[in-house]
Short mmCIF file of C-alpha atoms in Angstrom, two decimals:
data_model
loop_
_atom_site.label_atom_id
_atom_site.label_comp_id
_atom_site.label_asym_id
_atom_site.label_seq_id
_atom_site.Cartn_x
_atom_site.Cartn_y
_atom_site.Cartn_z
CA MET H 27 193.95 0.67 189.62
CA GLY H 28 190.64 2.42 189.04
CA ASP H 29 190.98 2.11 185.24
CA PHE H 30 192.00 -1.52 185.57
CA ALA H 31 189.00 -2.28 187.81
CA ALA H 32 186.62 -0.61 185.37
CA ASP H 33 188.11 -2.54 182.46
CA LEU H 34 188.07 -5.77 184.48
CA TRP H 35 184.32 -5.66 185.10
CA SER H 36 183.70 -4.72 181.48
CA HIS H 37 185.20 -7.99 180.33
CA PRO H 38 182.44 -9.96 178.52
CA ARG H 39 183.14 -13.18 180.41
CA LEU H 40 182.90 -11.49 183.80
CA MET H 41 179.88 -9.45 182.79
CA ALA H 42 178.01 -12.56 181.68
CA ALA H 43 178.93 -14.48 184.84
CA VAL H 44 177.80 -11.65 187.11
CA ALA H 45 174.57 -11.17 185.15
CA ASP H 46 173.79 -14.88 185.64
CA GLU H 47 174.97 -14.78 189.28
CA ASP H 48 177.15 -17.77 188.41
CA TRP H 49 179.66 -17.24 191.21
CA GLY H 50 181.79 -20.21 190.20
CA ALA H 51 182.26 -18.66 186.75
CA VAL H 52 182.91 -15.26 188.39
CA PHE H 53 185.69 -16.75 190.53
CA ARG H 54 187.30 -18.58 187.60
CA ALA H 55 187.22 -15.57 185.28
CA TYR H 56 188.37 -13.15 188.00
CA ARG H 57 191.38 -15.32 188.88
CA ARG H 58 192.28 -15.86 185.23
CA LEU H 59 192.20 -12.13 184.54
CA THR H 60 193.94 -10.98 187.73
CA GLY H 61 196.31 -13.89 188.35
CA VAL H 62 195.36 -14.23 192.04
CA SER H 63 195.31 -17.58 193.80
CA GLN H 64 192.26 -19.24 195.30
CA MET H 65 193.63 -18.41 198.73
CA THR H 66 193.98 -14.72 197.93
CA LEU H 67 190.52 -14.57 196.40
CA GLY H 68 189.15 -16.29 199.50
CA GLU H 69 190.78 -13.68 201.74
CA ARG H 70 189.07 -10.92 199.74
CA VAL H 71 185.59 -12.42 200.04
CA GLY H 72 185.83 -14.03 203.47
CA LEU H 73 185.96 -17.67 202.37
CA VAL H 74 188.53 -20.38 203.00
CA GLN H 75 190.38 -21.80 199.99
CA PRO H 76 188.51 -25.16 199.93
CA ASP H 77 185.19 -23.30 199.74
CA VAL H 78 186.47 -21.20 196.85
CA SER H 79 187.51 -24.40 195.09
CA GLU H 80 184.11 -26.02 195.66
CA ILE H 81 182.29 -22.97 194.29
CA GLU H 82 184.57 -22.78 191.25
CA ARG H 83 183.95 -26.47 190.46
CA GLY H 84 180.19 -26.11 190.81
CA ARG H 85 179.99 -28.39 193.83
CA ARG H 86 178.75 -25.66 196.14
CA ARG H 87 176.14 -23.02 195.44
CA VAL H 88 176.12 -19.53 196.92
CA THR H 89 172.65 -19.28 198.47
CA SER H 90 173.39 -17.03 201.45
CA VAL H 91 172.64 -13.34 201.01
CA GLU H 92 175.50 -12.53 203.38
CA VAL H 93 178.07 -14.54 201.36
CA ARG H 94 176.77 -12.98 198.15
CA GLN H 95 177.25 -9.52 199.60
CA ARG H 96 180.80 -10.37 200.75
CA ILE H 97 181.67 -11.48 197.23
CA ILE H 98 180.26 -8.30 195.71
CA ALA H 99 182.10 -6.07 198.19
CA GLY H 100 185.32 -8.08 198.29
CA LEU H 101 185.76 -8.20 194.52
CA GLY H 102 184.51 -4.66 194.00
CA ILE H 103 181.76 -5.60 191.56
CA PRO H 104 180.15 -2.37 190.30
CA PRO H 105 176.46 -2.13 191.27
CA GLU H 106 175.42 -1.48 187.70
CA ARG H 107 176.76 -4.91 186.67
CA LEU H 108 174.41 -6.71 189.07
CA PRO H 109 171.02 -7.98 187.88
CA GLY H 110 167.97 -6.28 189.33
CA THR H 111 169.96 -3.33 190.70
CA ALA H 112 166.87 -1.14 190.72
CA VAL H 113 165.32 -3.06 193.59
CA GLY H 114 168.47 -2.88 195.72
CA ALA H 115 171.04 -5.55 196.50
CA ASP H 116 169.40 -6.68 199.73
CA ALA H 117 166.06 -7.25 198.01
CA LEU H 118 167.27 -9.41 195.13
CA PRO H 119 165.44 -12.70 194.79
CA VAL H 120 167.34 -15.96 194.85
CA PRO H 121 168.44 -16.69 191.26
CA GLY H 122 166.09 -18.97 189.42
CA LEU H 123 163.08 -18.25 191.60
CA THR H 124 161.36 -15.62 189.48
CA PHE H 125 158.33 -17.55 188.30
CA ALA H 126 156.27 -16.47 185.34
CA GLY H 127 152.94 -15.13 186.47
CA MET H 128 153.86 -15.14 190.16
CA ALA H 129 154.75 -11.47 190.66
CA PRO H 130 151.90 -9.46 192.18
CA ASP H 131 150.43 -6.58 190.26
CA GLU H 132 151.44 -3.09 191.42
CA ASP H 133 148.41 -2.63 193.67
CA LEU H 134 148.90 -6.00 195.34
CA LEU H 135 152.64 -5.42 195.72
CA ALA H 136 151.88 -2.14 197.47
CA ARG H 137 149.54 -3.88 199.91
CA VAL H 138 152.15 -6.55 200.75
CA THR H 139 154.92 -3.98 201.16
CA THR H 140 152.96 -1.58 203.34
CA THR H 141 151.76 -4.41 205.55
CA VAL H 142 155.29 -5.60 206.15
CA ASP H 143 156.45 -2.07 206.84
CA GLY H 144 153.91 -1.67 209.62
CA VAL H 145 150.57 -0.59 208.15
CA HIS H 146 148.28 -3.12 209.83
CA SER H 147 146.04 -4.30 207.02
CA VAL H 148 145.75 -7.57 205.15
CA ASP H 149 143.24 -8.87 202.63
CA ALA H 150 142.33 -12.06 200.83
CA ALA H 151 144.13 -11.05 197.61
CA THR H 152 147.44 -10.78 199.45
CA LEU H 153 146.98 -14.22 201.00
CA ASP H 154 145.90 -15.72 197.66
CA TRP H 155 149.16 -14.56 196.11
CA LEU H 156 151.24 -15.94 198.98
CA ASP H 157 149.41 -19.26 198.64
CA ARG H 158 150.33 -19.43 194.94
CA LEU H 159 153.91 -18.45 195.64
CA LEU H 160 154.30 -21.19 198.24
CA ALA H 161 152.89 -23.74 195.80
CA GLU H 162 155.46 -22.74 193.18
CA HIS H 163 158.29 -22.99 195.69
CA ARG H 164 157.20 -26.50 196.65
CA ARG H 165 157.36 -27.60 193.03
CA ALA H 166 160.69 -25.87 192.49
CA GLU H 167 162.13 -27.78 195.45
CA ASP H 168 161.18 -31.07 193.79
CA PHE H 169 163.59 -30.23 190.99
CA ILE H 170 166.37 -28.05 192.41
CA GLY H 171 166.41 -29.39 195.96
CA SER H 172 166.09 -27.52 199.23
CA GLY H 173 169.42 -25.68 199.37
CA PRO H 174 168.58 -22.69 197.14
CA LEU H 175 165.18 -22.19 198.79
CA VAL H 176 165.86 -22.13 202.52
CA GLU H 177 166.65 -18.44 202.83
CA VAL H 178 163.87 -17.21 200.58
CA MET H 179 161.32 -19.36 202.43
CA GLY H 180 162.51 -18.03 205.78
CA GLN H 181 162.00 -14.51 204.51
CA GLN H 182 158.57 -15.43 203.20
CA LEU H 183 157.54 -16.87 206.56
CA ARG H 184 158.63 -13.66 208.30
CA THR H 185 156.36 -11.77 205.91
CA VAL H 186 153.42 -14.02 206.78
CA VAL H 187 154.02 -13.67 210.52
CA LYS H 188 154.04 -9.88 210.20
CA LEU H 189 150.68 -10.06 208.44
CA TYR H 190 149.13 -11.60 211.54
CA ALA H 191 148.91 -8.25 213.33
CA GLY H 192 146.80 -6.81 210.52
CA ALA H 193 144.44 -9.77 210.08
CA ARG H 194 140.82 -9.49 211.14
CA GLY H 195 137.89 -11.92 211.30
CA PRO H 196 138.22 -15.13 209.26
CA LEU H 197 141.56 -13.90 207.83
CA VAL H 198 143.21 -14.52 211.21
CA ASP H 199 142.86 -18.30 210.92
CA ARG H 200 143.95 -18.14 207.30
CA VAL H 201 147.17 -16.29 208.17
CA VAL H 202 147.95 -18.79 210.94
CA ARG H 203 147.23 -21.67 208.56
CA LEU H 204 149.56 -20.13 205.96
CA ALA H 205 152.27 -19.75 208.61
CA ALA H 206 151.84 -23.44 209.52
CA GLU H 207 152.31 -24.43 205.88
CA HIS H 208 155.51 -22.37 205.60
CA ALA H 209 156.86 -23.85 208.83
CA GLN H 210 156.10 -27.38 207.60
CA PHE H 211 157.95 -26.68 204.34
CA LEU H 212 160.94 -25.28 206.22
CA ALA H 213 160.90 -28.38 208.43
CA TRP H 214 160.92 -30.64 205.40
CA MET H 215 163.85 -28.76 203.86
CA ALA H 216 165.82 -28.97 207.12
CA GLN H 217 165.06 -32.70 207.24
CA ASP H 218 166.15 -33.05 203.61
CA GLN H 219 169.50 -31.50 204.50
CA GLY H 220 170.01 -33.77 207.50
CA GLN H 221 169.38 -31.02 210.09
CA SER H 222 167.20 -33.07 212.43
CA ALA H 223 167.05 -30.67 215.39
CA ALA H 224 165.93 -27.75 213.20
CA ALA H 225 163.41 -29.97 211.41
CA LEU H 226 161.83 -31.14 214.66
CA ALA H 227 161.60 -27.55 215.92
CA TRP H 228 159.87 -26.41 212.73
CA TYR H 229 157.49 -29.39 212.75
CA ASP H 230 156.55 -28.58 216.34
CA ARG H 231 155.89 -24.95 215.43
CA SER H 232 153.87 -25.97 212.39
CA HIS H 233 151.82 -28.43 214.48
CA GLU H 234 151.10 -25.74 217.08
CA TRP H 235 149.96 -23.24 214.44
CA ALA H 236 147.86 -25.91 212.71
CA LEU H 237 146.02 -26.63 215.96
CA GLU H 238 145.47 -22.90 216.51
CA ALA H 239 144.02 -22.56 213.02
CA GLY H 240 141.89 -25.71 213.38
CA ASP H 241 143.68 -27.36 210.42
CA ALA H 242 143.38 -31.13 210.95
CA ASP H 243 145.20 -31.89 207.70
CA MET H 244 148.35 -29.99 208.65
CA ALA H 245 148.27 -31.21 212.26
CA ALA H 246 148.23 -34.83 211.04
CA THR H 247 150.81 -34.15 208.33
CA THR H 248 153.37 -32.79 210.78
CA LEU H 249 153.04 -35.93 212.91
CA SER H 250 153.43 -38.13 209.83
CA MET H 251 156.55 -36.22 208.80
CA LYS H 252 158.01 -36.62 212.28
CA ALA H 253 157.29 -40.34 211.86
CA HIS H 254 159.22 -40.18 208.59
CA MET H 255 162.15 -38.64 210.44
CA ALA H 256 162.04 -41.48 212.98
CA TRP H 257 161.98 -44.00 210.14
CA SER H 258 164.96 -42.30 208.48
CA GLY H 259 166.86 -42.61 211.75
CA GLY H 260 166.08 -46.33 212.07
CA ARG H 261 163.64 -45.84 214.98
CA GLY H 262 160.80 -48.12 213.98
CA ARG H 263 158.81 -48.02 217.22
CA ARG H 264 158.81 -44.20 217.33
CA CYS H 265 157.79 -44.14 213.67
CA VAL H 266 154.80 -46.39 214.45
CA ARG H 267 153.70 -44.33 217.46
CA LEU H 268 153.89 -40.98 215.69
CA ALA H 269 152.05 -42.33 212.64
CA GLN H 270 149.36 -43.74 214.93
CA ALA H 271 149.06 -40.33 216.58
CA ALA H 272 148.60 -38.77 213.13
CA ARG H 273 145.73 -41.17 212.42
CA TRP H 274 144.01 -40.97 215.80
CA SER H 275 144.42 -37.28 216.58
CA ALA H 276 142.93 -35.93 213.36
CA PRO H 277 139.98 -38.12 212.28
CA GLY H 278 138.70 -35.25 210.16
CA ALA H 279 141.82 -35.20 207.97
CA SER H 280 141.56 -35.84 204.23
CA LEU H 281 141.76 -39.32 202.73
CA GLY H 282 145.23 -38.64 201.35
CA VAL H 283 146.56 -37.35 204.68
CA ARG H 284 145.16 -40.40 206.43
CA GLY H 285 146.67 -42.63 203.74
CA MET H 286 150.07 -41.03 204.33
CA ALA H 287 149.81 -41.76 208.05
CA ALA H 288 148.84 -45.38 207.36
CA GLN H 289 151.78 -46.00 205.04
CA MET H 290 154.14 -44.35 207.53
CA GLU H 291 152.91 -46.72 210.24
CA ALA H 292 153.40 -49.60 207.79
CA ARG H 293 157.01 -48.55 207.17
CA GLY H 294 157.64 -48.43 210.91
CA HIS H 295 156.37 -52.00 211.26
CA ALA H 296 158.49 -53.05 208.26
CA LEU H 297 161.54 -51.50 209.91
CA ASN H 298 160.73 -53.56 213.01
CA HIS H 299 160.44 -56.73 210.85
CA GLU H 300 156.72 -57.08 211.53
CA PRO H 301 155.49 -58.17 208.09
CA ASP H 302 151.86 -58.91 208.96
CA ASP H 303 151.22 -55.47 210.46
CA ALA H 304 153.19 -53.79 207.65
CA ARG H 305 151.21 -55.47 204.88
CA ARG H 306 147.86 -54.90 206.58
CA LEU H 307 148.55 -51.17 206.88
CA LEU H 308 149.88 -50.96 203.34
CA ASP H 309 146.54 -52.36 202.17
CA ASP H 310 144.73 -49.76 204.29
CA ALA H 311 146.89 -46.98 202.87
CA GLN H 312 146.37 -48.13 199.30
CA ALA H 313 142.59 -48.11 199.75
CA LEU H 314 142.66 -44.59 201.19
CA ILE H 315 144.95 -43.29 198.45
CA GLY H 316 142.83 -44.88 195.73
CA ARG H 317 139.78 -43.05 197.05
CA ALA H 318 141.75 -39.80 197.44
CA THR H 319 142.86 -39.81 193.80
CA GLN H 320 139.21 -39.82 192.73
CA HIS H 321 138.70 -36.43 194.42
CA PRO H 322 142.03 -34.57 194.32
CA GLU H 323 140.21 -31.28 194.93
CA ASP H 324 139.53 -32.43 198.50
CA GLU H 325 143.23 -32.75 199.33
CA PRO H 326 145.30 -29.93 200.88
CA PRO H 327 147.73 -28.20 198.50
CA TRP H 328 150.91 -29.70 199.98
CA MET H 329 149.64 -33.21 199.11
CA TYR H 330 149.96 -32.54 195.36
CA PHE H 331 152.66 -35.23 195.05
CA TYR H 332 150.79 -37.94 196.93
CA ASP H 333 149.23 -40.39 194.51
CA GLU H 334 149.41 -44.05 193.53
CA THR H 335 152.84 -43.59 191.93
CA TRP H 336 154.28 -42.21 195.13
CA PHE H 337 152.60 -44.96 197.15
CA THR H 338 154.10 -47.61 194.85
CA LEU H 339 157.55 -46.23 195.59
CA GLN H 340 156.84 -46.26 199.32
CA HIS H 341 155.60 -49.84 199.03
CA GLY H 342 159.01 -50.68 197.59
CA MET H 343 160.73 -49.07 200.57
CA ALA H 344 158.71 -51.19 202.99
CA ALA H 345 159.62 -54.29 200.99
CA MET H 346 163.30 -53.41 201.35
CA HIS H 347 163.00 -53.44 205.15
CA LEU H 348 161.30 -56.82 204.95
CA SER H 349 164.18 -58.07 202.75
CA ASP H 350 161.66 -58.90 200.03
CA TRP H 351 164.05 -57.88 197.25
CA PRO H 352 161.95 -59.01 194.26
CA ALA H 353 158.98 -56.97 195.53
CA ALA H 354 161.25 -54.02 196.32
CA THR H 355 162.80 -53.86 192.85
CA ARG H 356 159.40 -54.42 191.19
CA HIS H 357 157.61 -51.65 193.08
CA ILE H 358 160.44 -49.12 192.84
CA THR H 359 160.97 -49.78 189.12
CA THR H 360 157.23 -49.40 188.46
CA GLY H 361 157.11 -46.17 190.46
CA LEU H 362 160.17 -44.70 188.74
CA ASP H 363 158.74 -45.47 185.30
CA ALA H 364 155.63 -43.42 186.19
CA LEU H 365 157.38 -40.59 188.06
CA PRO H 366 157.22 -37.27 186.15
CA PRO H 367 160.61 -35.76 185.21
CA ASN H 368 160.10 -32.67 187.37
CA TYR H 369 160.55 -34.83 190.50
CA ARG H 370 164.30 -34.77 190.06
CA ARG H 371 165.22 -35.09 193.74
CA ASP H 372 162.82 -37.98 194.33
CA ARG H 373 163.97 -39.77 191.18
CA THR H 374 167.55 -39.53 192.42
CA TRP H 375 166.62 -40.95 195.82
CA TYR H 376 164.58 -43.86 194.51
CA LEU H 377 167.20 -44.74 191.90
CA SER H 378 169.73 -45.04 194.72
CA CYS H 379 167.28 -47.24 196.66
CA LEU H 380 166.71 -49.39 193.58
CA ALA H 381 170.48 -49.83 193.28
CA HIS H 382 170.62 -50.93 196.92
CA ALA H 383 167.77 -53.43 196.43
CA HIS H 384 169.45 -54.94 193.36
CA ALA H 385 172.75 -55.18 195.22
CA ALA H 386 171.14 -56.92 198.20
CA ALA H 387 169.43 -59.34 195.80
CA GLY H 388 172.82 -60.23 194.30
CA GLU H 389 172.05 -58.46 191.02
CA ALA H 390 175.31 -56.57 190.74
CA GLU H 391 175.04 -55.45 187.12
CA GLN H 392 171.54 -54.01 187.59
CA ALA H 393 172.67 -52.37 190.82
CA LEU H 394 175.57 -50.64 189.09
CA THR H 395 173.37 -49.44 186.22
CA ALA H 396 170.85 -47.84 188.59
CA ALA H 397 173.58 -46.39 190.82
CA LEU H 398 175.52 -44.77 187.98
CA ALA H 399 172.31 -43.21 186.67
CA SER H 400 171.81 -41.67 190.12
CA VAL H 401 175.35 -40.49 190.85
CA PRO H 402 175.40 -37.07 189.09
CA ASP H 403 172.24 -35.74 190.77
CA ALA H 404 172.93 -37.59 194.03
CA SER H 405 176.17 -35.61 194.36
CA GLY H 406 174.16 -32.38 194.33
CA VAL H 407 170.39 -32.29 194.76
CA GLY H 408 170.41 -35.74 196.38
CA ARG H 409 172.81 -35.03 199.22
CA PRO H 410 172.95 -36.33 201.87
CA HIS H 411 170.33 -39.07 201.58
CA ALA H 412 170.74 -40.46 198.05
CA TRP H 413 174.51 -39.98 198.29
CA ASN H 414 174.66 -42.02 201.50
CA GLU H 415 172.45 -44.72 199.97
CA LEU H 416 174.85 -45.06 197.05
CA HIS H 417 177.75 -45.54 199.44
CA THR H 418 175.70 -48.21 201.20
CA THR H 419 175.09 -49.89 197.83
CA ALA H 420 178.82 -49.89 197.09
CA ALA H 421 179.49 -51.48 200.48
CA VAL H 422 176.91 -54.22 199.82
CA LEU H 423 178.47 -54.98 196.43
CA LEU H 424 181.95 -55.13 197.92
CA ARG H 425 180.77 -57.48 200.67
CA HIS H 426 179.39 -59.76 197.98
CA GLY H 427 182.75 -59.67 196.20
CA ALA H 428 181.23 -58.07 193.10
CA PRO H 429 183.70 -56.06 190.97
CA GLU H 430 180.88 -53.57 190.33
CA GLY H 431 181.43 -52.41 193.93
CA ARG H 432 184.86 -51.07 193.08
CA GLU H 433 183.53 -49.43 189.91
CA LEU H 434 180.80 -47.66 191.87
CA THR H 435 183.27 -46.60 194.57
CA ASP H 436 185.50 -45.03 191.92
CA ALA H 437 182.51 -43.21 190.40
CA LEU H 438 181.54 -41.79 193.80
CA ARG H 439 185.10 -40.64 194.51
CA ALA H 440 185.14 -38.77 191.21
CA TYR H 441 182.27 -36.60 192.53
CA ASP H 442 183.64 -36.12 196.06
#
């Protein structure tokens, strides 16, 4: 058995799959070489058969460190076959998150490590690096979605919190501000995955830390994002109230942050079918955003995405709630045409919304075209929001008696 195991993990296909941490390919090659069933493999690694099947088919990613370790132990993967063995299995980064230029130099790495291990010291260089790392993670999430990042961001926040004990003078507020930014990002990722209770808890924590650090921009942003959650849940009045709180409670916030709050209030009014208030606030938001784009250096780092393109897309969303389908399709199409390709998750979402708007307008062919373009990414990076919107689009088409509704339904089932 020992010789067989050694030969097994020397097989080129298995070696390549393990080196890439492509666990679906590992499962497929392992079963092909050993002849075991999905059920038997699942028993070895502590997964049920449907989960094994989903991983093999690429419909589920292994992002949990604990699951990864169970796979390694259960299949007996030799340590030397694993990438990055020198740093230890528990310290491996999430695959795909090693950014060029983001690793600290040896001196900086030593400072971060000793701080976390209990030597109470922290300096500006350490915090500068963590700022840059957070910025890269935000941009990665735009493309790969939140799933692969949740665990690594939780670990990063724990590092920041441990730095608090070693901070002195003006660095104290900076550490707290950095913790607030991490908590806000974790809240957004929980919201993106439909985990409302966790998202609200993280937003509350972020808001508290922002107030402690005197960060008006983050304090207002967390209230705007809670308004967004209310809007997503169909609670227009709560959306309006939270967005108003974001505007009134932080008058010193940046133009972009204030513009975000204004457009969130507008969307709440649109959801409540209050067109006059919605359009008035959209005009206010557009004016604020136009001024903000003239001085992007004055905006906080998490507002990097917020510009006239993003506002145009949001304008389209408000038009959808007002049943102004021509305006909705016009704004969303214009926004999508200007959206950079690295915003993969957002493109998927707005394509699904465009499909819905076309379907509601009775434009079945255009609805199907937009929906089918969205389906592949909606089944992965766009779940659950874009995926649910596509199902809504199919239902609208079917209600209208359009044959495209059945075609879209079949396409969605092929990805289920």
